[in-house]
Short mmCIF file of C-alpha atoms in Angstrom, two decimals:
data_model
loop_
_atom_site.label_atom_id
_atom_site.label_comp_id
_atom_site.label_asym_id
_atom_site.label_seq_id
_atom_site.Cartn_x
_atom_site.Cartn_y
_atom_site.Cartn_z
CA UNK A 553 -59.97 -11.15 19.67
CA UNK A 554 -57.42 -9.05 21.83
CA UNK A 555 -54.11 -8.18 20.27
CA UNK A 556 -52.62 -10.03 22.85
CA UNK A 557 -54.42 -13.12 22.33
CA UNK A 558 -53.85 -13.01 18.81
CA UNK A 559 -49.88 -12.72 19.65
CA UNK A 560 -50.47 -15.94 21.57
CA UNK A 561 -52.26 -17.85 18.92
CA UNK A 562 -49.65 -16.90 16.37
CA UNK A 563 -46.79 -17.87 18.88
CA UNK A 564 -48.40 -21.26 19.44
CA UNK A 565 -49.01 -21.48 15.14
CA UNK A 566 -45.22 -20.23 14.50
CA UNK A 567 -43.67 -22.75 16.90
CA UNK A 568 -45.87 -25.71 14.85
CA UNK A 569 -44.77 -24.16 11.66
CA UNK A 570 -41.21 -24.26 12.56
CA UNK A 571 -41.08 -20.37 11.75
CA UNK A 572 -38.06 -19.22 13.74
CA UNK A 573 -37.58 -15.70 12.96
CA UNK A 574 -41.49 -15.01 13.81
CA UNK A 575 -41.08 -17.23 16.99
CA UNK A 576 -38.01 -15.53 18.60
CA UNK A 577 -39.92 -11.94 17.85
CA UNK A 578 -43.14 -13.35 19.23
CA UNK A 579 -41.26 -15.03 22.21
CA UNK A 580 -39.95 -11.49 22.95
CA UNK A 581 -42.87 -9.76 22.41
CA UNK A 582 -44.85 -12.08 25.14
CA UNK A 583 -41.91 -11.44 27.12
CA UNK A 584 -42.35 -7.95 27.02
CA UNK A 585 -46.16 -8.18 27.59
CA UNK A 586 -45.56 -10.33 30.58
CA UNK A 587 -43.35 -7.94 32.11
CA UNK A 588 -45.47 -5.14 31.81
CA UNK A 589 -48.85 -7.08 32.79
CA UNK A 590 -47.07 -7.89 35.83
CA UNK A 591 -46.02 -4.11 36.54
CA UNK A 592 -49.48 -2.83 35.95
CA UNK A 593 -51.03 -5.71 38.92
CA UNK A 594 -52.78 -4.84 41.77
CA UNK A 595 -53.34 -6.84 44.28
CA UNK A 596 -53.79 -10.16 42.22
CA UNK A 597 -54.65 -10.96 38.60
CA UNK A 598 -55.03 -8.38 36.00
CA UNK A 599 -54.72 -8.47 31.84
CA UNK A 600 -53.75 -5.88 29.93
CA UNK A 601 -56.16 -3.83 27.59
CA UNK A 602 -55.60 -3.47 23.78
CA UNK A 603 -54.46 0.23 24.45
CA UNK A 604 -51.79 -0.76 26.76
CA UNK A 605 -50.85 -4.17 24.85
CA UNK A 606 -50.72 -1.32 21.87
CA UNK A 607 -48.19 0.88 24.07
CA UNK A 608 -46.01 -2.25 24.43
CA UNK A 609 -46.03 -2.64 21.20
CA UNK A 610 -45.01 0.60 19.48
CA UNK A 611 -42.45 1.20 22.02
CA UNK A 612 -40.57 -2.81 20.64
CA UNK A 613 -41.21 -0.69 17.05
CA UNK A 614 -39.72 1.99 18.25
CA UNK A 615 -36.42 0.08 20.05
CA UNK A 616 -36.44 -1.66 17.02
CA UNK A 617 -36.17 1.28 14.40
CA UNK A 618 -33.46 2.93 16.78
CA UNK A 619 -31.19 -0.43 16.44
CA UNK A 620 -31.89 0.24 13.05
CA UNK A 621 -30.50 3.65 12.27
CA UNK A 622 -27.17 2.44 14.50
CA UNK A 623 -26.71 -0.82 12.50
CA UNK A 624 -27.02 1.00 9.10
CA UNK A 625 -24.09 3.70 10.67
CA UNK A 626 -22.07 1.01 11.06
CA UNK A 627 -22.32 -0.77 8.24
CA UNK A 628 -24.16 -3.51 9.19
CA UNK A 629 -26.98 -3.57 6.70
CA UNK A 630 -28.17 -7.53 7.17
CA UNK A 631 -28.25 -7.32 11.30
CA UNK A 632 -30.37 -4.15 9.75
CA UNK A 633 -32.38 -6.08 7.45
CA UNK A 634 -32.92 -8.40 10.23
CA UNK A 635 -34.23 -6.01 12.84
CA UNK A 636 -36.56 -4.17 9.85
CA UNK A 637 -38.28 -8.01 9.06
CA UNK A 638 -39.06 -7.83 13.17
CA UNK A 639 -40.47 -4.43 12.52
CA UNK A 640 -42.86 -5.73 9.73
CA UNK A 641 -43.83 -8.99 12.25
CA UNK A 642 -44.69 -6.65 15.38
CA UNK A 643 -46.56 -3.68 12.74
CA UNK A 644 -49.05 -6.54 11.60
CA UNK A 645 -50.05 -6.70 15.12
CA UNK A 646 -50.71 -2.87 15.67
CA UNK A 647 -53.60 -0.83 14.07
CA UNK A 648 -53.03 1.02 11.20
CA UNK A 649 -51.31 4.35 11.96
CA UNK A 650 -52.81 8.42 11.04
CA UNK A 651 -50.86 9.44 7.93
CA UNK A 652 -48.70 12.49 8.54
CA UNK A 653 -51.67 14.54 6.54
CA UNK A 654 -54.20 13.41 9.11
CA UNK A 655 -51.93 13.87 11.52
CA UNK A 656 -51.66 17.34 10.05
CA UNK A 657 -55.03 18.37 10.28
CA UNK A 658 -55.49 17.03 14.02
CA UNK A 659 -52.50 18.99 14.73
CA UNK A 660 -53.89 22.08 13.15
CA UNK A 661 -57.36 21.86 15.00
CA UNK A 662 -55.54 21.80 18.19
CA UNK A 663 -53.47 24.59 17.64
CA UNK A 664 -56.01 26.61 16.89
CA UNK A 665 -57.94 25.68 19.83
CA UNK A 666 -55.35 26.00 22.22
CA UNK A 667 -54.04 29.47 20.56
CA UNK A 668 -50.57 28.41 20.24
CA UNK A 669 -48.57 30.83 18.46
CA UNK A 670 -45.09 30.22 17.94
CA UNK A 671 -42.16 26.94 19.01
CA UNK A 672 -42.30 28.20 22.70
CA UNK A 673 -45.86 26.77 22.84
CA UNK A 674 -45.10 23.37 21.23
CA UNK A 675 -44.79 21.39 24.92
CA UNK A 676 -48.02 22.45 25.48
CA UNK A 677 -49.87 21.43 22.13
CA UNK A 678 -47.82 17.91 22.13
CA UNK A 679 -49.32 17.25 25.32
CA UNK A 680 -52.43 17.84 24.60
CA UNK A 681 -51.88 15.48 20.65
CA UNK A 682 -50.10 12.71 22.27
CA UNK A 683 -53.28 11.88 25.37
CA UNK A 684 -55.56 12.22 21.82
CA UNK A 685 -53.56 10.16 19.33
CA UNK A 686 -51.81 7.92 21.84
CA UNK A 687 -51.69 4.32 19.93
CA UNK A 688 -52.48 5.94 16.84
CA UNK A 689 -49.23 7.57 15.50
CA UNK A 690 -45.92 8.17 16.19
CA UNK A 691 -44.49 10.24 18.66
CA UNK A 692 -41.64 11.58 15.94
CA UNK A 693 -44.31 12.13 13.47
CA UNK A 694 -46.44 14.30 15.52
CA UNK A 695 -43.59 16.33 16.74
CA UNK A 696 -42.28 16.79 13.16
CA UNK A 697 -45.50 17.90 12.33
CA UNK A 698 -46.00 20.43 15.39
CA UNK A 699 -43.31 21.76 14.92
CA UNK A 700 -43.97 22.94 11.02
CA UNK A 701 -47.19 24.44 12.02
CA UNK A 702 -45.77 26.36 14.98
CA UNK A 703 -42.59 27.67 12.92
#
């Protein structure tokens, strides 16, 4: 089953269940879907694929973790605890993420390959990591990462 049929089935099952907290993040996760389905159209009909329902996805995470950080600064820990039970609804719909070790290693291969010596070459070894592990971790984590092995 798609991700993004799954995200339908569970909206459908949340608003039986009464569930509102996993029915307003589903509602704006179809939302979000819908909008981009419709960007990526051309010339009629046209779904989205699991890599680009996956791109959706991590970028709500990523929103998400951002709204976060700025409710903890201000002292707002339960709009924070609020925003981190989203992040746990929207994760379960995402494949499991590279740990930072794997990441590691990937990142290590490609450095090598590429030659990349020193921080003026990370632009150039990030582009290469994000095309390859696009969907599979974060963007923060693989620059954190790149930029230990290149320092």
């Amino acid at each position: 089953m798609a991700i993004k049929d799954k995200i339908m089935a569970d909206l459908k099952q949340a608003m039986k269940d009464k569930e509102q907290d996993k029915l307003r993040v589903l509602r704006s996760l179809k939302s979000k879907l819908l909008e981009r389905e419709i960007s990526e159209r051309k010339g009629g009909e046209g779904e989205l694929s699991d890599e680009q329902t996956i791109e959706v996805l991590m970028k709500a995470v990523k929103q998400r973790k951002e709204s976060i950080e700025q409710f903890e600064k201000g002292d707002r820990n339960d709009l924070a605890d609020a925003e981190k039970d989203e992040v746990e609804i929207i994760n379960s719909y995402l494949p499991e993420m590279l740990s930072e070790e794997e990441v590691r290693d990937i990142a290590k291969e490609k450095i090598e390959e590429l030659g990349a010596e020193d921080i003026s070459d990370m632009g150039q070894v990030m582009g290469v990591l994000m095309q390859e592990l696009k969907g599979k971790a974060e963007g923060s984590v693989v620059s954190k990462v790149v930029k230990e092995e290149l320092s």
